[in-house]
XYZ file of C-alpha atoms in Angstrom:
695
model
C -0.992 29.611 53.393
C -0.891 26.114 51.996
C 1.749 23.636 50.880
C 1.594 22.529 47.225
C 3.743 21.830 44.203
C 1.299 23.713 42.005
C 0.998 20.827 39.490
C -2.536 20.554 38.140
C -4.373 17.259 38.216
C -7.960 17.536 37.006
C -8.856 21.255 37.237
C -7.100 24.592 36.725
C -6.319 26.377 40.017
C -6.933 29.729 38.343
C -10.644 28.956 38.285
C -10.952 29.747 42.047
C -9.417 33.241 41.797
C -12.785 35.045 41.401
C -14.109 33.353 44.563
C -11.014 34.316 46.557
C -11.226 37.906 45.378
C -14.908 38.063 46.335
C -14.086 36.979 49.904
C -10.955 39.094 50.189
C -8.694 36.131 50.794
C -4.979 36.108 50.034
C -2.904 33.101 48.993
C 0.497 32.395 50.559
C 1.839 29.197 48.882
C 4.641 27.182 50.517
C 6.188 24.977 47.757
C 7.596 21.680 49.044
C 11.210 20.787 48.456
C 11.820 19.446 44.940
C 10.647 15.820 44.738
C 12.450 13.129 42.861
C 10.752 12.182 39.585
C 8.710 9.007 39.719
C 10.295 6.204 37.687
C 7.624 6.271 34.990
C 7.099 6.171 31.235
C 3.872 7.469 29.712
C 2.466 7.948 26.224
C 1.758 11.661 26.197
C 0.068 11.702 22.797
C -0.844 9.462 19.870
C -1.206 11.756 16.872
C -3.130 10.942 13.669
C -5.386 12.924 11.308
C -9.085 12.873 12.199
C -10.008 11.863 8.638
C -8.436 10.607 5.408
C -9.355 8.971 2.103
C -9.185 5.197 1.770
C -5.766 4.014 0.633
C -4.034 7.307 1.373
C -0.865 7.211 3.455
C -1.030 9.001 6.799
C 1.645 9.855 9.344
C 1.115 8.514 12.868
C 3.208 9.970 15.711
C 3.751 8.763 19.274
C 5.167 11.022 22.011
C 6.536 9.239 25.098
C 7.778 10.878 28.299
C 10.445 9.216 30.431
C 10.787 10.623 33.985
C 13.525 8.170 34.937
C 16.976 9.676 35.539
C 18.429 7.407 32.859
C 17.393 5.831 29.540
C 14.604 3.244 29.431
C 14.429 0.441 26.877
C 11.274 -1.262 25.708
C 8.990 -2.057 22.784
C 6.607 0.291 20.984
C 3.672 -1.337 19.176
C 1.056 0.199 16.877
C -2.148 -1.694 16.116
C -4.834 -0.990 13.542
C -8.175 -2.479 14.452
C -6.493 -5.062 16.691
C -3.856 -6.052 14.114
C -0.202 -5.178 14.702
C 0.999 -2.916 11.863
C 4.265 -1.663 13.375
C 6.584 -2.877 16.108
C 9.907 -1.407 17.142
C 12.386 -1.635 19.987
C 13.114 1.839 21.371
C 15.440 3.495 23.864
C 13.908 6.506 25.603
C 16.220 9.210 26.889
C 15.010 11.200 29.909
C 12.376 13.653 28.760
C 10.090 13.414 25.740
C 10.842 11.203 22.701
C 8.891 11.329 19.440
C 8.403 8.426 16.995
C 6.505 8.357 13.705
C 5.303 5.755 11.226
C 3.662 5.980 7.789
C 0.499 3.932 7.443
C -1.954 3.268 4.607
C -5.551 2.649 5.695
C -7.535 0.560 3.213
C -10.599 -0.144 5.364
C -13.303 2.512 5.458
C -15.193 3.853 8.462
C -13.921 4.742 11.931
C -10.560 2.996 12.333
C -8.916 2.757 15.786
C -5.142 3.065 16.103
C -3.753 1.803 19.405
C -0.208 2.455 20.651
C 1.371 0.511 23.520
C 4.756 0.837 25.218
C 6.140 -2.165 27.117
C 9.252 -1.483 29.230
C 11.948 -4.116 29.481
C 12.064 -3.444 33.240
C 8.691 -2.873 34.992
C 10.539 -1.166 37.877
C 11.161 1.784 35.567
C 7.439 2.308 35.013
C 5.388 3.316 38.065
C 2.034 3.665 36.274
C 1.495 0.969 33.593
C -1.981 2.336 32.818
C -0.539 5.365 30.998
C 1.528 3.215 28.625
C -1.218 3.087 26.009
C -3.238 5.493 23.915
C -5.854 5.268 21.178
C -6.541 7.583 18.246
C -9.360 7.310 15.731
C -9.283 8.055 12.010
C -12.414 8.444 9.900
C -11.584 6.780 6.557
C -13.659 7.507 3.459
C -14.363 4.590 1.046
C -11.490 3.818 -1.341
C -11.514 4.619 -5.043
C -12.651 1.775 -7.329
C -10.706 0.761 -10.440
C -11.740 -1.602 -13.285
C -8.778 -3.663 -14.575
C -9.379 -5.443 -17.904
C -7.013 -7.891 -19.605
C -7.110 -10.707 -22.128
C -5.398 -13.113 -19.723
C -5.528 -13.371 -15.950
C -1.729 -13.600 -15.668
C -1.384 -10.162 -17.282
C -3.203 -8.702 -14.274
C -1.321 -10.503 -11.528
C 1.172 -7.727 -10.762
C -1.065 -4.697 -11.245
C -3.949 -6.168 -9.275
C -1.671 -6.925 -6.335
C 0.188 -3.603 -6.115
C -2.915 -1.456 -6.621
C -4.877 -3.397 -4.013
C -1.985 -3.131 -1.561
C -1.925 0.620 -2.190
C -5.515 1.018 -1.065
C -7.441 0.948 -4.341
C -10.527 -1.186 -4.803
C -9.587 -3.279 -7.849
C -12.070 -5.320 -9.894
C -9.984 -7.474 -12.277
C -11.717 -9.063 -15.273
C -10.183 -11.710 -17.552
C -11.947 -11.159 -20.881
C -11.156 -14.677 -22.117
C -13.034 -16.254 -19.215
C -16.481 -17.653 -19.942
C -18.667 -15.920 -19.128
C -16.833 -12.630 -18.729
C -19.349 -9.932 -17.818
C -17.800 -6.470 -17.836
C -19.193 -4.051 -15.240
C -20.232 -0.598 -16.355
C -17.310 1.863 -16.134
C -19.631 4.430 -14.528
C -19.293 2.430 -11.298
C -15.516 3.036 -11.271
C -13.210 6.019 -10.974
C -10.816 4.679 -13.631
C -10.576 1.943 -16.283
C -7.285 0.173 -17.093
C -6.951 -1.622 -20.444
C -4.038 -3.961 -19.742
C -2.633 -5.548 -22.920
C -6.090 -6.320 -24.290
C -7.068 -6.131 -27.975
C -10.078 -4.032 -28.882
C -11.975 -6.982 -30.359
C -12.026 -8.531 -26.873
C -13.964 -5.551 -25.453
C -17.774 -5.356 -25.378
C -19.111 -2.970 -28.071
C -20.819 -0.807 -25.443
C -17.496 -0.250 -23.685
C -15.717 0.653 -26.939
C -18.297 3.274 -27.847
C -18.693 4.607 -24.318
C -15.110 5.046 -23.074
C -14.521 8.341 -24.881
C -17.595 9.888 -23.259
C -16.676 8.303 -19.916
C -13.325 10.117 -19.880
C -14.808 13.400 -21.113
C -17.183 13.386 -18.148
C -14.411 12.914 -15.596
C -13.327 9.259 -15.607
C -9.758 8.017 -15.821
C -8.402 5.835 -18.647
C -5.061 4.018 -18.612
C -3.844 1.891 -21.517
C -0.977 -0.478 -20.729
C 1.055 -1.821 -23.637
C 1.906 -5.319 -24.785
C 1.621 -7.342 -27.962
C -2.183 -6.915 -27.943
C -2.366 -3.235 -27.017
C -2.196 0.225 -28.591
C -1.576 -0.027 -32.355
C -1.163 -3.804 -32.162
C -4.560 -4.132 -30.489
C -6.621 -2.590 -33.286
C -7.304 0.753 -31.567
C -6.043 2.890 -34.463
C -8.760 5.301 -35.651
C -11.214 4.382 -32.871
C -12.949 6.605 -30.278
C -10.648 5.097 -27.658
C -7.588 6.425 -29.504
C -9.156 9.906 -29.428
C -9.083 9.848 -25.639
C -5.448 8.686 -25.419
C -2.491 11.102 -25.107
C -0.646 9.286 -27.917
C -1.220 8.776 -31.627
C -1.149 5.077 -32.434
C 0.967 3.869 -35.334
C -0.572 1.452 -37.841
C 0.763 -2.118 -37.666
C 3.600 -2.893 -40.046
C 4.704 -6.205 -41.460
C 7.696 -7.555 -39.614
C 9.727 -10.452 -40.901
C 9.374 -13.168 -38.264
C 12.427 -14.364 -36.388
C 11.686 -18.022 -35.615
C 12.902 -20.389 -32.914
C 11.752 -23.934 -33.757
C 11.983 -26.972 -31.473
C 11.237 -30.441 -32.873
C 10.229 -33.035 -30.256
C 10.492 -36.436 -31.985
C 9.336 -39.800 -30.645
C 12.233 -42.313 -30.903
C 10.521 -45.211 -29.126
C 10.767 -48.738 -30.510
C 7.445 -48.481 -32.380
C 8.834 -45.670 -34.574
C 10.981 -48.305 -36.304
C 7.893 -49.725 -38.025
C 7.033 -48.361 -41.490
C 10.191 -46.223 -41.336
C 8.330 -43.620 -39.303
C 11.488 -42.383 -37.607
C 13.291 -42.075 -40.954
C 10.466 -39.924 -42.349
C 10.462 -37.829 -39.162
C 14.206 -37.214 -39.545
C 13.650 -36.315 -43.207
C 11.101 -33.724 -42.063
C 13.647 -32.249 -39.652
C 16.223 -31.981 -42.439
C 13.672 -30.272 -44.686
C 12.975 -27.746 -41.927
C 16.678 -27.009 -41.559
C 16.987 -26.368 -45.303
C 14.072 -23.920 -45.292
C 14.926 -21.908 -42.191
C 17.121 -18.797 -42.436
C 20.554 -18.562 -40.870
C 19.094 -16.034 -38.394
C 16.452 -18.540 -37.266
C 17.016 -21.053 -34.484
C 16.466 -24.811 -34.617
C 16.670 -27.474 -31.935
C 15.729 -31.166 -31.787
C 14.829 -33.283 -28.751
C 14.295 -37.021 -29.119
C 12.463 -39.000 -26.471
C 11.563 -42.486 -25.311
C 11.140 -42.770 -21.537
C 13.725 -39.972 -21.189
C 14.481 -36.861 -23.246
C 17.605 -36.810 -25.425
C 18.901 -33.464 -26.785
C 19.912 -34.229 -30.367
C 20.457 -30.639 -31.541
C 20.682 -27.897 -28.893
C 18.698 -24.814 -29.918
C 21.067 -22.617 -31.934
C 21.178 -20.273 -34.929
C 21.090 -22.242 -38.181
C 24.031 -20.280 -39.520
C 26.204 -21.826 -36.807
C 25.059 -25.457 -36.982
C 23.783 -25.992 -40.529
C 26.765 -28.130 -41.503
C 26.346 -30.379 -38.435
C 22.580 -30.970 -38.624
C 22.668 -34.175 -40.686
C 25.271 -35.875 -38.507
C 23.403 -34.973 -35.336
C 20.055 -36.244 -36.663
C 21.645 -39.588 -37.554
C 22.031 -40.215 -33.802
C 18.291 -40.833 -33.481
C 17.742 -44.594 -33.094
C 14.363 -46.187 -32.380
C 14.165 -47.990 -29.023
C 12.431 -47.928 -25.642
C 9.012 -46.817 -24.422
C 7.239 -43.450 -24.582
C 6.989 -40.548 -22.106
C 6.495 -37.146 -23.721
C 6.269 -34.795 -20.702
C 10.010 -34.592 -19.786
C 10.856 -33.918 -23.444
C 8.361 -31.027 -23.529
C 9.905 -29.566 -20.391
C 13.360 -29.769 -22.008
C 12.075 -28.017 -25.158
C 10.640 -25.263 -22.961
C 14.003 -24.801 -21.210
C 15.775 -24.523 -24.568
C 13.364 -21.852 -25.836
C 13.506 -19.819 -22.622
C 17.204 -19.167 -23.198
C 16.718 -17.371 -26.509
C 14.836 -14.410 -27.923
C 12.650 -14.825 -31.026
C 9.554 -13.150 -32.410
C 8.063 -16.601 -32.898
C 8.711 -19.593 -30.630
C 7.211 -22.851 -31.841
C 7.319 -26.526 -30.826
C 6.346 -29.397 -33.133
C 5.610 -32.743 -31.431
C 5.772 -35.883 -33.583
C 4.718 -39.242 -32.092
C 3.029 -42.494 -33.004
C 2.094 -43.834 -29.564
C 0.768 -43.160 -26.101
C 2.204 -40.071 -24.445
C 2.416 -41.373 -20.868
C 1.588 -39.334 -17.778
C -1.665 -37.563 -16.877
C -3.475 -35.290 -19.286
C -3.781 -32.492 -16.715
C 0.015 -32.321 -16.315
C 0.403 -31.761 -20.050
C -2.344 -29.154 -20.246
C -0.943 -27.201 -17.292
C 2.509 -27.134 -18.874
C 1.233 -26.223 -22.346
C -0.976 -23.444 -20.960
C 1.935 -21.941 -19.026
C 4.217 -22.136 -22.070
C 1.662 -20.482 -24.324
C 0.457 -17.793 -21.930
C 3.712 -16.861 -20.208
C 6.389 -17.540 -22.831
C 4.224 -17.024 -25.947
C 5.280 -20.469 -27.203
C 2.958 -22.131 -29.703
C 2.677 -25.925 -29.959
C 1.610 -28.078 -32.902
C 1.259 -31.856 -32.865
C 1.677 -34.467 -35.613
C 0.195 -37.905 -34.893
C 1.229 -40.737 -37.178
C -0.415 -44.171 -37.349
C -3.454 -45.618 -35.574
C -2.086 -45.890 -32.028
C -1.462 -42.302 -30.829
C -3.455 -40.638 -28.070
C -5.336 -38.518 -30.586
C -7.585 -36.820 -28.031
C -4.709 -35.544 -25.910
C -2.545 -34.547 -28.888
C -5.375 -32.512 -30.407
C -5.973 -30.767 -27.077
C -2.269 -29.983 -26.737
C -2.394 -28.209 -30.088
C -5.596 -26.417 -29.122
C -4.218 -25.190 -25.801
C -0.866 -24.368 -27.388
C -2.352 -22.237 -30.143
C -0.957 -24.414 -32.932
C -2.214 -26.999 -35.434
C -3.081 -30.689 -35.055
C -2.185 -33.103 -37.874
C -3.033 -36.799 -38.078
C -1.714 -39.056 -40.797
C -1.505 -42.780 -41.295
C 1.061 -42.373 -44.096
C 4.556 -41.779 -42.674
C 5.796 -40.524 -46.049
C 3.773 -37.331 -45.557
C 5.755 -36.343 -42.455
C 8.303 -34.143 -44.322
C 5.522 -32.106 -45.943
C 3.610 -31.778 -42.666
C 6.802 -30.596 -40.993
C 7.302 -27.937 -43.667
C 3.714 -26.747 -43.153
C 4.713 -25.759 -39.633
C 7.296 -23.346 -41.047
C 4.676 -21.232 -42.774
C 4.358 -17.871 -41.077
C 2.680 -15.078 -42.922
C 4.469 -12.485 -40.825
C 3.051 -10.655 -37.854
C 1.645 -7.159 -37.898
C 3.859 -5.211 -35.530
C 4.617 -1.761 -34.301
C 6.568 -3.115 -31.352
C 10.281 -2.922 -30.661
C 11.863 -5.676 -28.568
C 15.228 -4.611 -27.218
C 16.491 -3.164 -23.954
C 16.041 0.595 -23.743
C 16.760 3.221 -21.093
C 13.858 5.378 -19.837
C 14.365 9.151 -19.486
C 12.002 10.647 -16.860
C 10.518 14.145 -17.069
C 11.567 15.954 -13.909
C 8.321 17.880 -13.404
C 5.856 15.049 -13.951
C 3.269 14.711 -11.159
C 3.063 11.002 -11.994
C 6.718 10.532 -10.976
C 6.720 12.404 -7.673
C 9.494 10.967 -5.520
C 10.713 8.722 -8.375
C 12.332 11.173 -10.797
C 15.484 11.628 -8.729
C 16.815 8.148 -9.454
C 17.456 6.027 -12.582
C 14.414 4.135 -13.817
C 14.773 0.439 -14.740
C 15.224 -0.430 -18.428
C 12.428 -1.944 -20.504
C 12.927 -4.823 -22.913
C 10.248 -3.790 -25.379
C 7.483 -1.318 -26.168
C 4.789 -0.517 -28.717
C 5.582 2.476 -30.899
C 3.407 5.576 -30.620
C 3.734 9.365 -30.851
C 2.869 11.940 -28.202
C -0.081 14.106 -29.209
C 0.132 17.878 -29.206
C -1.003 19.125 -25.813
C -0.044 15.901 -24.031
C 2.831 15.534 -21.565
C 5.763 13.204 -22.139
C 6.321 11.828 -18.638
C 8.937 9.219 -19.585
C 10.736 8.956 -22.910
C 12.993 6.210 -24.251
C 16.502 6.630 -25.617
C 16.114 4.817 -28.948
C 18.373 5.467 -31.978
C 18.345 9.234 -31.603
C 14.567 9.345 -31.103
C 12.623 9.867 -27.905
C 9.515 7.649 -28.240
C 7.102 7.733 -25.299
C 7.127 5.151 -22.543
C 4.636 7.125 -20.433
C 2.421 9.978 -21.619
C -0.570 11.689 -20.032
C -3.073 14.483 -20.543
C -6.373 15.927 -19.455
C -9.255 15.054 -21.775
C -12.484 16.926 -21.163
C -13.084 16.668 -17.442
C -11.124 13.413 -17.172
C -7.562 12.203 -17.636
C -5.888 9.544 -19.767
C -2.505 7.799 -19.593
C -0.616 5.556 -22.018
C 2.222 3.249 -20.930
C 3.745 1.704 -24.053
C 5.592 -1.206 -22.415
C 3.773 -3.973 -20.553
C 3.157 -4.673 -16.867
C 3.187 -8.478 -16.966
C 6.948 -8.985 -16.821
C 7.631 -9.933 -20.453
C 9.126 -6.545 -21.366
C 8.967 -5.083 -17.882
C 10.801 -7.724 -15.827
C 13.244 -5.108 -14.424
C 10.262 -2.964 -13.431
C 8.370 -5.780 -11.725
C 11.369 -6.423 -9.446
C 12.030 -2.690 -8.920
C 11.341 -1.367 -5.409
C 9.472 1.600 -6.886
C 7.085 -0.523 -9.002
C 4.229 -0.322 -6.507
C 4.591 3.414 -5.912
C 4.873 4.124 -9.645
C 1.648 2.391 -10.614
C -0.200 3.726 -7.592
C 0.735 7.290 -8.551
C -0.128 6.767 -12.222
C -3.572 5.422 -11.381
C -4.282 7.970 -8.653
C -3.333 10.822 -10.980
C -5.975 9.634 -13.437
C -8.743 9.543 -10.825
C -11.378 12.286 -10.799
C -10.334 15.250 -8.719
C -12.572 15.537 -5.698
C -12.144 19.042 -4.375
C -12.152 18.855 -0.604
C -15.173 20.528 0.864
C -14.020 23.686 2.579
C -14.824 23.350 6.240
C -15.113 26.300 8.586
C -15.364 24.069 11.623
C -13.077 21.974 13.793
C -13.919 19.566 16.592
C -11.615 18.772 19.484
C -12.303 15.892 21.862
C -10.853 15.449 25.338
C -11.805 14.335 28.824
C -11.533 15.159 32.505
C -12.515 13.322 35.679
C -16.234 13.763 35.009
C -16.647 12.912 31.350
C -16.007 13.434 27.657
C -15.402 17.045 26.545
C -16.495 18.247 23.096
C -15.269 21.596 21.757
C -16.568 22.991 18.453
C -14.713 25.886 16.845
C -16.148 27.987 14.022
C -13.768 29.906 11.761
C -15.648 32.625 9.936
C -18.787 30.556 9.348
C -22.237 31.946 9.943
C -23.566 30.938 13.345
C -27.158 31.677 12.504
C -29.629 28.831 12.594
C -30.205 26.055 15.053
C -28.092 25.379 18.096
C -24.979 23.258 17.740
C -25.597 19.737 19.021
C -23.641 16.579 19.716
C -24.616 12.921 19.656
C -22.469 10.494 21.628
C -22.611 6.686 21.564
C -20.587 4.759 24.113
C -19.953 1.313 25.580
C -22.815 -1.077 26.321
C -25.195 0.822 24.035
C -25.132 4.074 26.019
C -25.964 7.189 23.995
C -27.157 10.760 24.375
C -27.830 13.841 22.259
C -27.451 17.309 23.748
C -26.856 20.947 22.760
C -23.421 22.552 22.920
C -23.134 25.717 24.987
C -21.868 28.815 23.198
C -18.975 30.000 25.359
C -17.829 32.762 23.030
C -18.241 33.732 19.379
C -17.034 30.734 17.391
C -16.583 28.445 20.411
C -19.097 25.850 21.596
C -18.585 23.263 24.297
C -20.426 20.344 25.806
C -19.788 17.423 28.114
C -20.991 13.847 28.077
C -20.924 12.890 31.757
C -19.324 9.470 32.191
C -16.487 7.772 34.002
C -16.788 4.512 32.068
C -13.647 3.693 30.121
C -14.150 2.584 26.524
C -14.720 3.702 22.945
C -17.066 6.560 22.107
C -18.486 7.698 18.765
C -19.227 11.412 18.376
C -21.229 13.263 15.722
C -21.562 17.050 15.839
C -24.184 19.124 14.044
C -23.203 22.777 13.498
C -25.734 25.646 13.614
C -26.230 25.546 9.831
C -27.303 21.894 10.043
C -24.090 20.427 8.564
C -22.990 17.194 10.231
C -19.353 16.675 11.203
C -17.926 13.241 11.862
C -18.279 10.566 12.864
C -15.307 10.919 15.180
C -13.959 8.458 17.714
C -12.501 8.858 21.183
C -11.271 6.320 23.716
C -11.751 7.205 27.367
C -8.847 5.606 29.264
C -9.206 3.879 32.638
C -8.735 6.094 35.695
C -5.272 6.024 37.240
C -3.506 8.084 39.956
C -4.257 11.729 39.366
C -0.909 13.284 40.171
C 2.526 11.865 39.556
C 5.179 13.598 41.709
C 6.983 16.149 39.576
C 10.696 16.825 39.736
C 10.108 20.571 40.332
C 7.191 22.617 41.776
C 5.259 24.795 39.366
C 6.662 28.108 40.676
C 5.286 30.305 37.842
C 1.734 29.169 38.599
C 2.188 29.639 42.356
C 3.550 33.165 41.871
C 0.665 34.016 39.544
C -1.912 32.853 42.084
C -0.211 34.644 44.985
C 0.141 37.938 43.116
C -3.446 37.806 41.867
C -4.734 37.649 45.460
C -2.203 40.012 47.037
C -0.193 37.245 48.686
C 3.333 35.972 48.164
C 5.306 32.732 47.881
C 7.184 31.489 50.987
C 6.238 34.472 53.229
C 8.014 35.052 56.569
C 6.228 34.904 59.959
C 5.903 38.659 60.200
C 4.010 38.645 56.906
C 1.633 35.928 58.041
C 1.083 37.373 61.637
C 1.254 41.168 61.394
C 1.436 43.276 64.682
C -1.920 44.605 65.969
C -0.635 47.867 67.643
C 2.389 49.795 69.139
C 4.640 47.828 71.580
C 4.064 48.162 75.370
C 6.705 47.951 78.234
C 5.751 46.046 81.368
C 8.043 45.701 84.498
C 8.929 42.116 85.460
C 10.037 42.819 89.106
C 6.628 42.169 90.678
C 6.760 38.688 89.200
C 10.408 37.811 89.780
C 10.583 38.502 93.666
C 7.785 36.014 94.562
C 9.327 33.483 92.163
C 12.758 33.806 93.855
C 11.289 33.358 97.368
C 9.376 30.255 96.274
C 12.505 28.705 94.829
C 14.456 29.461 98.134
C 11.945 27.623 100.388
C 11.793 24.648 97.979
C 15.583 24.300 98.224
C 15.488 24.280 102.080
C 12.825 21.630 102.089
C 14.783 19.396 99.736
C 17.912 19.636 101.977
C 16.003 18.458 105.071
C 14.557 15.515 103.216
C 17.932 14.456 102.053
């Protein structure tokens, strides 16, 4: 018999049963009294998939066991490649607790995930070495996406959210010089983000249809330079889209005009200020009641003469307000421009325009002006024209302001021409439009794969879109509630072997400001783009590899599920710390089960590649061999089922009595004791007499 709790440490006790049977030995286990559980917390398992695609979200689980009689508090940390990606305070009840965390892996290759538990009180954790665990995930390279736009700021939101979602984004600003466009064949999808067709290279225009037919993804994002407004009507690119583009229509412009007039002392000469005011009055007479007009005068400081308002409301007050302009002071244009920008930002108009009229130096640095003008033009779609009068103005800067602002530059030495020049700025031939600018409510399609997890909640409104019609055979993923119609906001379809998507609003915040601030914005665009990517059917694998360890080394188990085992032997290649490596065959233990061991006791990271009998390579896989720590932690209860199994298998029993352990060897015999007792009594009598004499 032997005393044991029956709790395995490094080997299975059942493995010695054949040897005991061969020698005819019986087992008589004596379980010890139940021991108190050691005050310990251990990470039992860090769970993660062996492999995933770059950018995909995986679920990581951590199982912790608390053998303390009460709850234990501490911190649980998850690291990816040495960087903390999740940290949480936890309270562990006695027993096993399970925690999970969703994680997106953007790096490719073998990625280590390391979990650590730190108790608030070290006295509650007898073995700190088992407070950590490492799992490895083999991450395939991420999908690559080509993002094209006419302006860099149009890409700022999409580039960020798609990159954060694990896509490899190459963003190209087609107005940059030079702006080489990579071949789409190097990418899984192409996104045309508010870019007119005439900005695209001819080779890309002619090749995109074929690119999608052969399996590529195409996404067109709306805006004032996209879809029908971008010149794509009747082109091969339209053929690949899930929507029919509507031809541009003339739309009567709705103008917001800001006059920025120099009122410095020099404007008194030659009646320049009087002619400038006459030009402002002429503008007011020629604008419609539905147009907006505002006037800002400036010397060293800006002075709002006429706040930007509809002409129908202020027409009768214009003359009196303009009479307040009096020439005096110096010249500083920049604050007046900033005020004009603020006025225009408060109102909607199809055309926002600023006219600057000055006869002197502008003051301030040229770069400050150009930065402001560029932001106004690119972000607010404000155009700027400049009128320089006389011989003193900063002609170079004023001409550049008009160039950067997308307007016209006028220079005159005759102040009497100012009214006519001002009227020239009113000319607008009308813009070709198929866009609608008003707030609309999106209506999602409940079964759209592009809206998975997003169709159970209201979608944010959009403030504008480009009109189009869903083609027959395409799917309307999101419609818009617009005057009894249901125009598409999002449509998709399969085209040849590829897929195409059209989003008729923008993604730069002009029409989509509620979307940009929406918590689902990142998930929405990630799902739209990923849906368009070529479908890579996962290679059916008939094999699985399990890695583990014991006290002598790293264990490798290969399981075959229905695959042919003919061919070469299964082999494994292991690379470990300090450059150690070995290649060896795996032993076939049973049909479909191979096993091998890499003998080592050195803690560290190991890389494993397995070659199956057919020659297919599996992996690489990773495994971290932890440092050695005490083999057996006292358990609260002995493993009685195992002890009973072992005893019964050998013919023994648990907790046997003495009679069982020392059986009788024959029938009992009776022997008389009298021959022994008489001599003993006589000896005791004489000893007593002797003791009396001595005393």
